[in-house]
Amino acid sequence: TGRFVAEAGVQSTSLLYDIVHHTWWQPMLDLLDLSSSRLGDLVAPGEAVGSLLPGAAQALGLRPGVLVIAGGMDQGAGAVGVGNVVPGLLSESTGGALTVQASIDHPGGDPSGQTPVYVHSAPNTYLYCPVGPTGGMALTWFRDHFGQSELARAEASGGAASAYELLTGLAAD
């Protein structure tokens, strides 16, 4: 596209972005002696950034002119994926960390300021997003306490399958 952009959902995790005014947070930039010109133009999640330039298209094996769309912060994109796109909905994600995502219509949430609020990947919405950084340990605990047969099958497979894959397969059934 030839544009240098920064997506607002990801930037709202950086402490450089003002989620109330949807701009770079000037007091923080001043404190760090950092010019916003070094950070890129802010775009919303899902915003069309421009068309793929011919050289980039050729390098990627794509046709020139493909529309490039800004992505979103992982938890916001995941919330969209499960339909959590309007205020009042709640979703949960467990992986390396455990997070709860609550869609809200205004920045705010935790009066103590300890729980992050981000720009949501859904338009005109914010994401209240408490994080448990060791949430993935819950999966290990579950595997160790309830997945003994899957763990044994995984070990017997010589690495062809993991206990987590086998447990996920059971959950999908």
CSV table of C-alpha atoms in Angstrom, one decimal, residues 73-133:
chain,number,residue,atom,x,y,z
A,73,MET,CA,-5.7,-7.2,18.7
A,74,ASP,CA,-5.8,-11.0,19.3
A,75,GLN,CA,-8.4,-11.0,22.0
A,76,GLY,CA,-10.6,-8.5,20.1
A,77,ALA,CA,-10.4,-10.6,17.0
A,78,GLY,CA,-11.2,-13.7,19.0
A,79,ALA,CA,-14.2,-12.0,20.6
A,80,VAL,CA,-15.5,-11.2,17.1
A,81,GLY,CA,-15.0,-14.8,16.1
A,82,VAL,CA,-17.3,-16.1,18.8
A,83,GLY,CA,-19.9,-13.4,18.2
A,84,ASN,CA,-19.0,-11.1,21.2
A,85,VAL,CA,-19.5,-7.9,19.3
A,86,VAL,CA,-22.0,-5.8,21.2
A,87,PRO,CA,-22.0,-4.4,24.7
A,88,GLY,CA,-23.3,-6.8,27.3
A,89,LEU,CA,-21.7,-10.0,25.8
A,90,LEU,CA,-18.9,-11.9,27.5
A,91,SER,CA,-16.5,-14.5,26.1
A,92,GLU,CA,-13.4,-16.4,27.5
A,93,SER,CA,-10.2,-17.6,25.9
A,94,THR,CA,-7.8,-20.1,27.4
A,95,GLY,CA,-4.3,-20.6,25.9
A,96,GLY,CA,-1.0,-19.5,27.3
A,97,ALA,CA,-3.1,-17.0,29.3
A,98,LEU,CA,-6.7,-17.0,30.4
A,99,THR,CA,-8.7,-13.9,29.4
A,100,VAL,CA,-12.3,-12.8,29.8
A,101,GLN,CA,-13.6,-10.4,27.2
A,102,ALA,CA,-16.5,-8.1,28.0
A,103,SER,CA,-17.8,-5.8,25.2
A,104,ILE,CA,-18.6,-2.4,26.5
A,105,ASP,CA,-19.7,0.9,24.8
A,106,HIS,CA,-17.3,3.3,26.6
A,107,PRO,CA,-13.7,3.2,27.9
A,108,GLY,CA,-13.6,2.4,31.6
A,109,GLY,CA,-14.4,-0.6,33.7
A,110,ASP,CA,-12.1,-1.1,36.6
A,111,PRO,CA,-12.0,2.0,38.8
A,112,SER,CA,-8.6,1.0,40.2
A,113,GLY,CA,-7.2,1.1,36.6
A,114,GLN,CA,-5.6,-2.4,37.0
A,115,THR,CA,-7.7,-4.2,34.5
A,116,PRO,CA,-7.1,-3.3,30.8
A,117,VAL,CA,-9.6,-1.8,28.5
A,118,TYR,CA,-8.8,-2.0,24.8
A,119,VAL,CA,-10.2,-0.9,21.5
A,120,HIS,CA,-12.4,-3.8,20.3
A,121,SER,CA,-12.2,-5.2,16.8
A,122,ALA,CA,-16.0,-4.6,16.6
A,123,PRO,CA,-16.8,-1.0,15.5
A,124,ASN,CA,-17.5,1.6,18.1
A,125,THR,CA,-16.9,-0.8,21.0
A,126,TYR,CA,-14.3,-1.4,23.7
A,127,LEU,CA,-13.1,-4.6,25.3
A,128,TYR,CA,-12.8,-4.9,29.1
A,129,CYS,CA,-10.2,-7.7,29.2
A,130,PRO,CA,-8.9,-9.1,32.5
A,131,VAL,CA,-6.0,-11.4,32.0
A,132,GLY,CA,-4.7,-14.4,34.0
A,133,PRO,CA,-1.2,-14.8,32.6
